[in-house]
Amino acid sequence: MNLLERLTFFIKDNSLFEDDDKILLTVSGGRDSMLLTFLLAKAGYQIAIAHCNFKLRGAESDLDECLVRDFAEAHGIPFYVRHFDTEQIASERGISIQMAARELRYSWFEELREALSFDKIAVAQHLNDHIETVLLNLSRGTGLQGLQGIQAKRDRLIRPLLFLKAEEVLHYVQEYQIPYRDDQSNFSTKYARNKVRIDIIPQFKKMQPDFERIFEQNIAHFKESYALLQQFITPLRNDLFIKEQEAWIIEKEKLRKHITDLPLLYELFSPFCFSKSVLTDLQSCFDKESGRLFQSEGYDLLLDRDFLIIREKEYKQEDETIITSETKSVSWRNYSFCCDYSHDVSIVRDKQIAKIDTNLLIFPLTLRAWKTGDYFYPLGMTGRKKLSDLFNNYKVNVFEKGNVPILINGNGDIIWVANYQLDNRYKISGNTNKVFILSCK
Amino acid sequence: MNLLERLTFFIKDNSLFEDDDKILLTVSGGRDSMLLTFLLAKAGYQIAIAHCNFKLRGAESDLDECLVRDFAEAHGIPFYVRHFDTEQIASERGISIQMAARELRYSWFEELREALSFDKIAVAQHLNDHIETVLLNLSRGTGLQGLQGIQAKRDRLIRPLLFLKAEEVLHYVQEYQIPYRDDQSNFSTKYARNKVRIDIIPQFKKMQPDFERIFEQNIAHFKESYALLQQFITPLRNDLFIKEQEAWIIEKEKLRKHITDLPLLYELFSPFCFSKSVLTDLQSCFDKESGRLFQSEGYDLLLDRDFLIIREKEYKQEDETIITSETKSVSWRNYSFCCDYSHDVSIVRDKQIAKIDTNLLIFPLTLRAWKTGDYFYPLGMTGRKKLSDLFNNYKVNVFEKGNVPILINGNGDIIWVANYQLDNRYKISGNTNKVFILSCK
């Protein structure tokens, strides 16, 4: 097979795109992206070029842009370019220049794709990038998933050159006399990926001249093993994890037979990213501490009496709403509150309404969620009580209690656990002359 | 934990041996095996030292032996040594010196272990050997299985030092002032493993100073994934592969639902080592070509009408038995043959007896198995017939036909397909004056 046939075969074999799809090609001017542009144009696909000028290497950056623009014009390929003040944006956002360039690049590509109705965005990564990714993951610690390398296709992003070795790319740009400009930063060993490229892969090639092909086969094997494992895990997970509205419910009884098998547990819970140490905790208190909460980056897991309940962390940021003396209405999460003042000192039995002695209030008041350690003096009880105990009494589970609005006075006192209980200190009394009425819907 | 505690923890954690086990330590005199000896002695285990002098490095080899012997005497450890003429043995057997040394070493250790009733043989490989093995496998092509590294325990062989980094070994032999002698060949980059050790791992360590520990974790993850996959595959295999005497029988109907899933098939058949390309062949003729034989290094798989039948290759070597004019009796595989001469030209109907015109024989005759392309002129039929067709007529399956003794004349003619058919050209006729009688049991 010649190169064009190999490319077409790879595209078909991996279902990268359809013949009549419109492809937006991201072209830096380096040999990889120039070769890909040349080949896709030669194969007659509908392509356009998008070039980012990050202004990071002075005149060099502009020369890259010229090269790509000239090539696009010479081959009648639509050309789009955008200039970024990458350094400034990086410093504004407090992120690295690499990270900023990456974010700018992908958001502009996506914008362009949508605006001009492209079907796919093509990136020119090749086999050596694929292998570097795996070797990098190995150096940083990885499981089987980290051995999958770069995906040839993910959503609309495609990588049609993933079958080609770096040395083949060089060979073909020379053979076809394709213009390109090397980015000198690729040759520095400053970054880990460059170290893998320059110091590690060539050493492997000394042992094994066909290293890239062999490693490509390795990755294919690892992918197969991973997919095969998922083939067994997925039906088991589907059987165990029942989606109910916002939560996944797992019957403890059903999970019990797997609970001692940590590797299996880890795979089963992998969509929720619970660490092995958290799962080890879960194992050890599976039958002991119902009510305990376990956390991952994005999810909470509640170990209830008969069920495990997993929910996405909805409010990762602290959220608080302020009530000033002027506030008429306010909302906090899914609740809305109306504020009013009155001289009616009659008692209401409605848990959704708090009548408070206005003289005791220190504005601004705050509405927020429960925090560990919160306590107050519940009306109708003697003394101080932890909110967690109150919730336990009412059999409020961890997820619900996280959503109960707590009204805080300006001095930090808890005035009201909305929908549950008012604080004894803030109730209206014989001395009350003005009543603050807060009602919750 | 200090070093001794780490060692003890590793021994217990991996159930390497029991406290009262007798351990035969294989000690080269290098830093790894000297440290292991020192530590196991210090921990109070029952140990003895076995040292091989391969005589490969002249006086150096003898100095190694002295060092180990002196150490053993100083610490009151039983010491066993054997001298090998490794180069000569390698050349006699036509194998590499490394291979010869390996074979000699392990067979002597095993001999010693049995003779002196040791429970385990301990080898001093460390974490870096473990990692080198995985990196070597990666450079040569591997699946998940090749990422398992060196086993800490396999049968009676144990590797108690597998938790320790190479640089830690060096640190501790210095700290404890343990004598050792470095084998200079370890520093040459002549062999692939040394390349990994000297050129590749240090490059990874430049990127990631804690590379060994991270890679140790990687390997642990890969092991878990592999074990987890086996957890799913094994019951499926046990359900499909039914062992009957010498064969494994698989119902085609049961296998059908998995037949298109090559990765699963590969895992299911993995104990029999069928390659993916052979299994792809099997897939493509699963419902078409019953009677076809598929082969791996050690096994034959027969695709029969309703079953797949797998058997171990019994006769990997060509085996032939010679019959001279003097032979009285001879055996071939499970059959025995008696040879006799007579003047009785009467016809026998017994398929186990061949009566042949002696004048036509060219000694020595040969008994061998059927080969592809074999043909003869069956008695009672006209013309030439392929043996494969004859076997088909008799519904002899592939395994059986491989065991049918074929009698070959000195000129290459097939004289007799024992137990089935004589060749027309060799039958006794009106001109026959001396009969050669071969009977098969």
PDB file of N, CA, C and O in Angstrom, chain A residues 136 138-144 147 195-196 199-200 203-204 206-208 214 218 221-222 224 228-229 231-233 261 263-264 267 276, chain B residues 135-136 138-144 147 195-196 199-200 203-204 206-208 214 218 221-222 224 228-229 231-233 261 263-264 267 276:
ATOM      1  N   LEU A 136       4.934   8.249  28.773  1.00  0.00           N
ATOM      2  CA  LEU A 136       4.754   9.303  29.780  1.00  0.00           C
ATOM      3  C   LEU A 136       3.850   8.818  30.909  1.00  0.00           C
ATOM      4  O   LEU A 136       4.160   9.015  32.090  1.00  0.00           O
ATOM      5  N   LEU A 138       3.376   5.821  31.804  1.00  0.00           N
ATOM      6  CA  LEU A 138       4.123   4.819  32.579  1.00  0.00           C
ATOM      7  C   LEU A 138       5.058   5.500  33.575  1.00  0.00           C
ATOM      8  O   LEU A 138       5.258   5.010  34.684  1.00  0.00           O
ATOM      9  N   SER A 139       5.630   6.615  33.179  1.00  0.00           N
ATOM     10  CA  SER A 139       6.578   7.283  34.072  1.00  0.00           C
ATOM     11  C   SER A 139       5.855   8.020  35.193  1.00  0.00           C
ATOM     12  O   SER A 139       6.439   8.349  36.212  1.00  0.00           O
ATOM     13  N   ARG A 140       4.571   8.274  34.998  1.00  0.00           N
ATOM     14  CA  ARG A 140       3.809   9.022  36.003  1.00  0.00           C
ATOM     15  C   ARG A 140       2.915   8.125  36.837  1.00  0.00           C
ATOM     16  O   ARG A 140       2.305   8.576  37.803  1.00  0.00           O
ATOM     17  N   GLY A 141       2.824   6.872  36.449  1.00  0.00           N
ATOM     18  CA  GLY A 141       1.959   5.945  37.172  1.00  0.00           C
ATOM     19  C   GLY A 141       0.658   5.788  36.430  1.00  0.00           C
ATOM     20  O   GLY A 141      -0.031   6.765  36.149  1.00  0.00           O
ATOM     21  N   THR A 142       0.324   4.553  36.111  1.00  0.00           N
ATOM     22  CA  THR A 142      -0.888   4.333  35.332  1.00  0.00           C
ATOM     23  C   THR A 142      -1.399   2.922  35.518  1.00  0.00           C
ATOM     24  O   THR A 142      -0.664   2.026  35.912  1.00  0.00           O
ATOM     25  N   GLY A 143      -2.668   2.760  35.246  1.00  0.00           N
ATOM     26  CA  GLY A 143      -3.223   1.420  35.130  1.00  0.00           C
ATOM     27  C   GLY A 143      -3.398   1.117  33.661  1.00  0.00           C
ATOM     28  O   GLY A 143      -2.861   1.815  32.795  1.00  0.00           O
ATOM     29  N   LEU A 144      -4.180   0.079  33.399  1.00  0.00           N
ATOM     30  CA  LEU A 144      -4.419  -0.361  32.030  1.00  0.00           C
ATOM     31  C   LEU A 144      -4.965   0.770  31.163  1.00  0.00           C
ATOM     32  O   LEU A 144      -4.646   0.877  29.980  1.00  0.00           O
ATOM     33  N   LEU A 147      -2.622   2.928  29.272  1.00  0.00           N
ATOM     34  CA  LEU A 147      -1.860   2.281  28.200  1.00  0.00           C
ATOM     35  C   LEU A 147      -2.600   2.363  26.863  1.00  0.00           C
ATOM     36  O   LEU A 147      -2.180   1.752  25.895  1.00  0.00           O
ATOM     37  N   LYS A 195      11.598  14.706  26.532  1.00  0.00           N
ATOM     38  CA  LYS A 195      12.585  13.757  27.065  1.00  0.00           C
ATOM     39  C   LYS A 195      12.283  12.345  26.567  1.00  0.00           C
ATOM     40  O   LYS A 195      13.180  11.615  26.173  1.00  0.00           O
ATOM     41  N   VAL A 196      11.012  12.005  26.583  1.00  0.00           N
ATOM     42  CA  VAL A 196      10.624  10.684  26.083  1.00  0.00           C
ATOM     43  C   VAL A 196      11.012  10.565  24.610  1.00  0.00           C
ATOM     44  O   VAL A 196      11.582   9.570  24.174  1.00  0.00           O
ATOM     45  N   ASP A 199      15.260  11.215  24.465  1.00  0.00           N
ATOM     46  CA  ASP A 199      16.185  10.395  25.255  1.00  0.00           C
ATOM     47  C   ASP A 199      15.757   8.944  25.417  1.00  0.00           C
ATOM     48  O   ASP A 199      16.584   8.084  25.662  1.00  0.00           O
ATOM     49  N   ILE A 200      14.451   8.691  25.337  1.00  0.00           N
ATOM     50  CA  ILE A 200      14.009   7.336  25.674  1.00  0.00           C
ATOM     51  C   ILE A 200      13.682   6.507  24.430  1.00  0.00           C
ATOM     52  O   ILE A 200      14.235   5.421  24.244  1.00  0.00           O
ATOM     53  N   GLN A 203      16.603   5.178  22.495  1.00  0.00           N
ATOM     54  CA  GLN A 203      17.298   4.084  23.186  1.00  0.00           C
ATOM     55  C   GLN A 203      16.585   2.763  22.936  1.00  0.00           C
ATOM     56  O   GLN A 203      17.218   1.728  22.718  1.00  0.00           O
ATOM     57  N   PHE A 204      15.257   2.801  22.979  1.00  0.00           N
ATOM     58  CA  PHE A 204      14.496   1.585  22.661  1.00  0.00           C
ATOM     59  C   PHE A 204      14.765   1.150  21.223  1.00  0.00           C
ATOM     60  O   PHE A 204      14.876  -0.033  20.936  1.00  0.00           O
ATOM     61  N   LYS A 206      17.405   1.515  19.545  1.00  0.00           N
ATOM     62  CA  LYS A 206      18.720   0.871  19.405  1.00  0.00           C
ATOM     63  C   LYS A 206      18.613  -0.627  19.691  1.00  0.00           C
ATOM     64  O   LYS A 206      19.307  -1.440  19.095  1.00  0.00           O
ATOM     65  N   MET A 207      17.738  -0.969  20.631  1.00  0.00           N
ATOM     66  CA  MET A 207      17.537  -2.381  20.956  1.00  0.00           C
ATOM     67  C   MET A 207      16.666  -3.051  19.929  1.00  0.00           C
ATOM     68  O   MET A 207      16.778  -4.241  19.670  1.00  0.00           O
ATOM     69  N   GLN A 208      15.747  -2.272  19.404  1.00  0.00           N
ATOM     70  CA  GLN A 208      14.657  -2.836  18.616  1.00  0.00           C
ATOM     71  C   GLN A 208      14.317  -1.827  17.510  1.00  0.00           C
ATOM     72  O   GLN A 208      13.484  -0.935  17.718  1.00  0.00           O
ATOM     73  N   ILE A 214       6.135  -2.343  16.961  1.00  0.00           N
ATOM     74  CA  ILE A 214       5.919  -3.317  18.036  1.00  0.00           C
ATOM     75  C   ILE A 214       5.101  -2.685  19.150  1.00  0.00           C
ATOM     76  O   ILE A 214       4.162  -3.279  19.663  1.00  0.00           O
ATOM     77  N   ASN A 218       1.568  -3.493  20.852  1.00  0.00           N
ATOM     78  CA  ASN A 218       1.341  -3.575  22.306  1.00  0.00           C
ATOM     79  C   ASN A 218       0.086  -2.800  22.678  1.00  0.00           C
ATOM     80  O   ASN A 218      -0.786  -3.314  23.386  1.00  0.00           O
ATOM     81  N   HIS A 221      -3.015  -4.450  21.821  1.00  0.00           N
ATOM     82  CA  HIS A 221      -3.321  -5.547  22.758  1.00  0.00           C
ATOM     83  C   HIS A 221      -3.913  -5.007  24.059  1.00  0.00           C
ATOM     84  O   HIS A 221      -4.864  -5.559  24.598  1.00  0.00           O
ATOM     85  N   PHE A 222      -3.304  -3.920  24.575  1.00  0.00           N
ATOM     86  CA  PHE A 222      -3.782  -3.362  25.845  1.00  0.00           C
ATOM     87  C   PHE A 222      -5.215  -2.864  25.687  1.00  0.00           C
ATOM     88  O   PHE A 222      -6.049  -3.048  26.573  1.00  0.00           O
ATOM     89  N   GLU A 224      -7.438  -3.965  23.621  1.00  0.00           N
ATOM     90  CA  GLU A 224      -8.314  -5.140  23.571  1.00  0.00           C
ATOM     91  C   GLU A 224      -8.593  -5.678  24.965  1.00  0.00           C
ATOM     92  O   GLU A 224      -9.730  -6.007  25.293  1.00  0.00           O
ATOM     93  N   LEU A 228     -12.144  -5.768  26.690  1.00  0.00           N
ATOM     94  CA  LEU A 228     -12.671  -7.071  27.097  1.00  0.00           C
ATOM     95  C   LEU A 228     -13.097  -7.032  28.566  1.00  0.00           C
ATOM     96  O   LEU A 228     -14.172  -7.525  28.931  1.00  0.00           O
ATOM     97  N   LEU A 229     -12.250  -6.403  29.376  1.00  0.00           N
ATOM     98  CA  LEU A 229     -12.577  -6.274  30.794  1.00  0.00           C
ATOM     99  C   LEU A 229     -13.878  -5.479  30.962  1.00  0.00           C
ATOM    100  O   LEU A 229     -14.765  -5.872  31.727  1.00  0.00           O
ATOM    101  N   GLN A 231     -16.244  -5.283  28.900  1.00  0.00           N
ATOM    102  CA  GLN A 231     -17.331  -6.145  28.425  1.00  0.00           C
ATOM    103  C   GLN A 231     -17.947  -6.956  29.580  1.00  0.00           C
ATOM    104  O   GLN A 231     -19.123  -7.272  29.563  1.00  0.00           O
ATOM    105  N   PHE A 232     -17.083  -7.334  30.529  1.00  0.00           N
ATOM    106  CA  PHE A 232     -17.574  -8.098  31.677  1.00  0.00           C
ATOM    107  C   PHE A 232     -18.084  -7.179  32.783  1.00  0.00           C
ATOM    108  O   PHE A 232     -19.046  -7.496  33.465  1.00  0.00           O
ATOM    109  N   ILE A 233     -17.385  -6.055  32.953  1.00  0.00           N
ATOM    110  CA  ILE A 233     -17.717  -5.145  34.065  1.00  0.00           C
ATOM    111  C   ILE A 233     -19.039  -4.419  33.799  1.00  0.00           C
ATOM    112  O   ILE A 233     -19.859  -4.260  34.707  1.00  0.00           O
ATOM    113  N   ASP A 261     -13.706  -7.778  47.042  1.00  0.00           N
ATOM    114  CA  ASP A 261     -12.856  -7.807  45.846  1.00  0.00           C
ATOM    115  C   ASP A 261     -12.517  -6.376  45.421  1.00  0.00           C
ATOM    116  O   ASP A 261     -13.200  -5.775  44.597  1.00  0.00           O
ATOM    117  N   PRO A 263     -10.114  -4.936  43.509  1.00  0.00           N
ATOM    118  CA  PRO A 263      -9.921  -4.598  42.086  1.00  0.00           C
ATOM    119  C   PRO A 263     -11.254  -4.539  41.326  1.00  0.00           C
ATOM    120  O   PRO A 263     -11.452  -3.663  40.492  1.00  0.00           O
ATOM    121  N   LEU A 264     -12.148  -5.451  41.632  1.00  0.00           N
ATOM    122  CA  LEU A 264     -13.456  -5.436  40.964  1.00  0.00           C
ATOM    123  C   LEU A 264     -14.246  -4.186  41.371  1.00  0.00           C
ATOM    124  O   LEU A 264     -14.828  -3.496  40.531  1.00  0.00           O
ATOM    125  N   GLU A 267     -13.062  -1.154  39.565  1.00  0.00           N
ATOM    126  CA  GLU A 267     -13.555  -1.090  38.180  1.00  0.00           C
ATOM    127  C   GLU A 267     -15.032  -0.723  38.144  1.00  0.00           C
ATOM    128  O   GLU A 267     -15.470   0.077  37.323  1.00  0.00           O
ATOM    129  N   LYS A 276      -8.803   4.012  45.475  1.00  0.00           N
ATOM    130  CA  LYS A 276      -8.743   2.713  46.135  1.00  0.00           C
ATOM    131  C   LYS A 276      -8.762   2.862  47.647  1.00  0.00           C
ATOM    132  O   LYS A 276      -9.323   2.031  48.348  1.00  0.00           O
TER     133      LYS A 276
ATOM    134  N   LEU B 135       9.982  -3.666  30.842  1.00  0.00           N
ATOM    135  CA  LEU B 135      10.429  -2.790  29.750  1.00  0.00           C
ATOM    136  C   LEU B 135      10.972  -3.609  28.582  1.00  0.00           C
ATOM    137  O   LEU B 135      10.747  -3.268  27.417  1.00  0.00           O
ATOM    138  N   LEU B 136      11.654  -4.713  28.907  1.00  0.00           N
ATOM    139  CA  LEU B 136      12.136  -5.612  27.848  1.00  0.00           C
ATOM    140  C   LEU B 136      10.956  -6.199  27.078  1.00  0.00           C
ATOM    141  O   LEU B 136      10.960  -6.228  25.837  1.00  0.00           O
ATOM    142  N   LEU B 138       8.056  -4.934  26.761  1.00  0.00           N
ATOM    143  CA  LEU B 138       7.454  -3.864  25.956  1.00  0.00           C
ATOM    144  C   LEU B 138       8.236  -3.653  24.665  1.00  0.00           C
ATOM    145  O   LEU B 138       7.660  -3.366  23.628  1.00  0.00           O
ATOM    146  N   SER B 139       9.545  -3.791  24.729  1.00  0.00           N
ATOM    147  CA  SER B 139      10.353  -3.560  23.532  1.00  0.00           C
ATOM    148  C   SER B 139      10.247  -4.724  22.557  1.00  0.00           C
ATOM    149  O   SER B 139      10.555  -4.593  21.389  1.00  0.00           O
ATOM    150  N   ARG B 140       9.816  -5.856  23.054  1.00  0.00           N
ATOM    151  CA  ARG B 140       9.735  -7.054  22.198  1.00  0.00           C
ATOM    152  C   ARG B 140       8.318  -7.356  21.762  1.00  0.00           C
ATOM    153  O   ARG B 140       8.099  -8.260  20.953  1.00  0.00           O
ATOM    154  N   GLY B 141       7.366  -6.633  22.334  1.00  0.00           N
ATOM    155  CA  GLY B 141       5.958  -6.888  22.004  1.00  0.00           C
ATOM    156  C   GLY B 141       5.327  -7.717  23.090  1.00  0.00           C
ATOM    157  O   GLY B 141       5.822  -8.800  23.423  1.00  0.00           O
ATOM    158  N   THR B 142       4.253  -7.210  23.645  1.00  0.00           N
ATOM    159  CA  THR B 142       3.636  -7.934  24.747  1.00  0.00           C
ATOM    160  C   THR B 142       2.181  -7.544  24.899  1.00  0.00           C
ATOM    161  O   THR B 142       1.763  -6.481  24.455  1.00  0.00           O
ATOM    162  N   GLY B 143       1.433  -8.386  25.525  1.00  0.00           N
ATOM    163  CA  GLY B 143       0.088  -8.043  25.960  1.00  0.00           C
ATOM    164  C   GLY B 143       0.141  -7.798  27.456  1.00  0.00           C
ATOM    165  O   GLY B 143       1.228  -7.656  28.039  1.00  0.00           O
ATOM    166  N   LEU B 144      -1.025  -7.794  28.046  1.00  0.00           N
ATOM    167  CA  LEU B 144      -1.138  -7.529  29.472  1.00  0.00           C
ATOM    168  C   LEU B 144      -0.299  -8.506  30.299  1.00  0.00           C
ATOM    169  O   LEU B 144       0.268  -8.146  31.325  1.00  0.00           O
ATOM    170  N   LEU B 147       3.182  -7.634  31.186  1.00  0.00           N
ATOM    171  CA  LEU B 147       3.370  -6.501  32.095  1.00  0.00           C
ATOM    172  C   LEU B 147       3.386  -6.944  33.549  1.00  0.00           C
ATOM    173  O   LEU B 147       3.381  -6.118  34.450  1.00  0.00           O
ATOM    174  N   LYS B 195      21.024  -2.874  28.369  1.00  0.00           N
ATOM    175  CA  LYS B 195      20.651  -1.611  27.725  1.00  0.00           C
ATOM    176  C   LYS B 195      19.502  -0.955  28.486  1.00  0.00           C
ATOM    177  O   LYS B 195      19.515   0.249  28.726  1.00  0.00           O
ATOM    178  N   VAL B 196      18.526  -1.760  28.840  1.00  0.00           N
ATOM    179  CA  VAL B 196      17.402  -1.226  29.610  1.00  0.00           C
ATOM    180  C   VAL B 196      17.917  -0.645  30.928  1.00  0.00           C
ATOM    181  O   VAL B 196      17.552   0.454  31.332  1.00  0.00           O
ATOM    182  N   ASP B 199      20.777   2.376  29.852  1.00  0.00           N
ATOM    183  CA  ASP B 199      20.411   3.480  28.958  1.00  0.00           C
ATOM    184  C   ASP B 199      18.975   3.963  29.115  1.00  0.00           C
ATOM    185  O   ASP B 199      18.660   5.098  28.779  1.00  0.00           O
ATOM    186  N   ILE B 200      18.086   3.106  29.573  1.00  0.00           N
ATOM    187  CA  ILE B 200      16.677   3.498  29.564  1.00  0.00           C
ATOM    188  C   ILE B 200      16.169   3.896  30.951  1.00  0.00           C
ATOM    189  O   ILE B 200      15.654   4.997  31.130  1.00  0.00           O
ATOM    190  N   GLN B 203      17.213   7.267  32.183  1.00  0.00           N
ATOM    191  CA  GLN B 203      16.534   8.367  31.496  1.00  0.00           C
ATOM    192  C   GLN B 203      15.156   8.609  32.111  1.00  0.00           C
ATOM    193  O   GLN B 203      14.741   9.750  32.283  1.00  0.00           O
ATOM    194  N   PHE B 204      14.463   7.526  32.414  1.00  0.00           N
ATOM    195  CA  PHE B 204      13.162   7.677  33.084  1.00  0.00           C
ATOM    196  C   PHE B 204      13.349   8.347  34.451  1.00  0.00           C
ATOM    197  O   PHE B 204      12.540   9.164  34.866  1.00  0.00           O
ATOM    198  N   LYS B 206      15.513  10.487  35.289  1.00  0.00           N
ATOM    199  CA  LYS B 206      15.751  11.922  35.152  1.00  0.00           C
ATOM    200  C   LYS B 206      14.432  12.683  35.122  1.00  0.00           C
ATOM    201  O   LYS B 206      14.328  13.799  35.602  1.00  0.00           O
ATOM    202  N   MET B 207      13.420  12.057  34.510  1.00  0.00           N
ATOM    203  CA  MET B 207      12.103  12.683  34.444  1.00  0.00           C
ATOM    204  C   MET B 207      11.362  12.522  35.759  1.00  0.00           C
ATOM    205  O   MET B 207      10.550  13.341  36.140  1.00  0.00           O
ATOM    206  N   GLN B 208      11.643  11.394  36.396  1.00  0.00           N
ATOM    207  CA  GLN B 208      10.811  10.963  37.503  1.00  0.00           C
ATOM    208  C   GLN B 208      11.718  10.259  38.520  1.00  0.00           C
ATOM    209  O   GLN B 208      11.933   9.042  38.420  1.00  0.00           O
ATOM    210  N   ILE B 214       7.035   4.124  41.308  1.00  0.00           N
ATOM    211  CA  ILE B 214       5.850   4.380  40.479  1.00  0.00           C
ATOM    212  C   ILE B 214       5.612   3.196  39.545  1.00  0.00           C
ATOM    213  O   ILE B 214       4.493   2.718  39.384  1.00  0.00           O
ATOM    214  N   ASN B 218       2.581   0.627  38.983  1.00  0.00           N
ATOM    215  CA  ASN B 218       2.007   0.290  37.663  1.00  0.00           C
ATOM    216  C   ASN B 218       1.840  -1.220  37.534  1.00  0.00           C
ATOM    217  O   ASN B 218       0.775  -1.708  37.174  1.00  0.00           O
ATOM    218  N   HIS B 221      -0.917  -2.592  39.410  1.00  0.00           N
ATOM    219  CA  HIS B 221      -2.205  -2.329  38.747  1.00  0.00           C
ATOM    220  C   HIS B 221      -2.438  -3.293  37.583  1.00  0.00           C
ATOM    221  O   HIS B 221      -3.530  -3.819  37.411  1.00  0.00           O
ATOM    222  N   PHE B 222      -1.392  -3.506  36.781  1.00  0.00           N
ATOM    223  CA  PHE B 222      -1.549  -4.404  35.628  1.00  0.00           C
ATOM    224  C   PHE B 222      -1.887  -5.820  36.100  1.00  0.00           C
ATOM    225  O   PHE B 222      -2.712  -6.505  35.510  1.00  0.00           O
ATOM    226  N   GLU B 224      -3.413  -6.646  38.801  1.00  0.00           N
ATOM    227  CA  GLU B 224      -4.803  -6.657  39.242  1.00  0.00           C
ATOM    228  C   GLU B 224      -5.761  -6.758  38.070  1.00  0.00           C
ATOM    229  O   GLU B 224      -6.719  -7.534  38.103  1.00  0.00           O
ATOM    230  N   LEU B 228      -8.214  -9.788  37.356  1.00  0.00           N
ATOM    231  CA  LEU B 228      -9.648  -9.507  37.289  1.00  0.00           C
ATOM    232  C   LEU B 228     -10.230 -10.077  35.989  1.00  0.00           C
ATOM    233  O   LEU B 228     -11.294 -10.700  35.989  1.00  0.00           O
ATOM    234  N   LEU B 229      -9.486  -9.880  34.912  1.00  0.00           N
ATOM    235  CA  LEU B 229      -9.941 -10.419  33.622  1.00  0.00           C
ATOM    236  C   LEU B 229     -10.042 -11.945  33.700  1.00  0.00           C
ATOM    237  O   LEU B 229     -11.028 -12.535  33.247  1.00  0.00           O
ATOM    238  N   GLN B 231     -10.610 -13.671  36.256  1.00  0.00           N
ATOM    239  CA  GLN B 231     -11.756 -13.985  37.107  1.00  0.00           C
ATOM    240  C   GLN B 231     -13.031 -14.162  36.271  1.00  0.00           C
ATOM    241  O   GLN B 231     -13.909 -14.935  36.631  1.00  0.00           O
ATOM    242  N   PHE B 232     -13.133 -13.397  35.192  1.00  0.00           N
ATOM    243  CA  PHE B 232     -14.305 -13.505  34.325  1.00  0.00           C
ATOM    244  C   PHE B 232     -14.140 -14.596  33.273  1.00  0.00           C
ATOM    245  O   PHE B 232     -15.087 -15.283  32.908  1.00  0.00           O
ATOM    246  N   ILE B 233     -12.899 -14.721  32.772  1.00  0.00           N
ATOM    247  CA  ILE B 233     -12.643 -15.660  31.677  1.00  0.00           C
ATOM    248  C   ILE B 233     -12.691 -17.108  32.179  1.00  0.00           C
ATOM    249  O   ILE B 233     -13.242 -17.985  31.511  1.00  0.00           O
ATOM    250  N   ASP B 261     -16.045 -12.673  18.586  1.00  0.00           N
ATOM    251  CA  ASP B 261     -15.301 -11.819  19.515  1.00  0.00           C
ATOM    252  C   ASP B 261     -13.861 -12.315  19.650  1.00  0.00           C
ATOM    253  O   ASP B 261     -13.524 -13.097  20.532  1.00  0.00           O
ATOM    254  N   PRO B 263     -10.914 -10.937  20.635  1.00  0.00           N
ATOM    255  CA  PRO B 263     -10.173 -10.785  21.896  1.00  0.00           C
ATOM    256  C   PRO B 263     -10.627 -11.781  22.970  1.00  0.00           C
ATOM    257  O   PRO B 263      -9.807 -12.345  23.681  1.00  0.00           O
ATOM    258  N   LEU B 264     -11.917 -12.023  23.040  1.00  0.00           N
ATOM    259  CA  LEU B 264     -12.421 -13.000  24.012  1.00  0.00           C
ATOM    260  C   LEU B 264     -11.948 -14.407  23.658  1.00  0.00           C
ATOM    261  O   LEU B 264     -11.478 -15.161  24.516  1.00  0.00           O
ATOM    262  N   GLU B 267      -8.403 -14.958  24.657  1.00  0.00           N
ATOM    263  CA  GLU B 267      -8.253 -15.216  26.086  1.00  0.00           C
ATOM    264  C   GLU B 267      -8.738 -16.617  26.459  1.00  0.00           C
ATOM    265  O   GLU B 267      -8.113 -17.318  27.240  1.00  0.00           O
ATOM    266  N   LYS B 276      -3.520 -15.287  17.195  1.00  0.00           N
ATOM    267  CA  LYS B 276      -4.710 -14.581  16.721  1.00  0.00           C
ATOM    268  C   LYS B 276      -4.993 -14.892  15.260  1.00  0.00           C
ATOM    269  O   LYS B 276      -6.150 -14.957  14.853  1.00  0.00           O
TER     270      LYS B 276
END
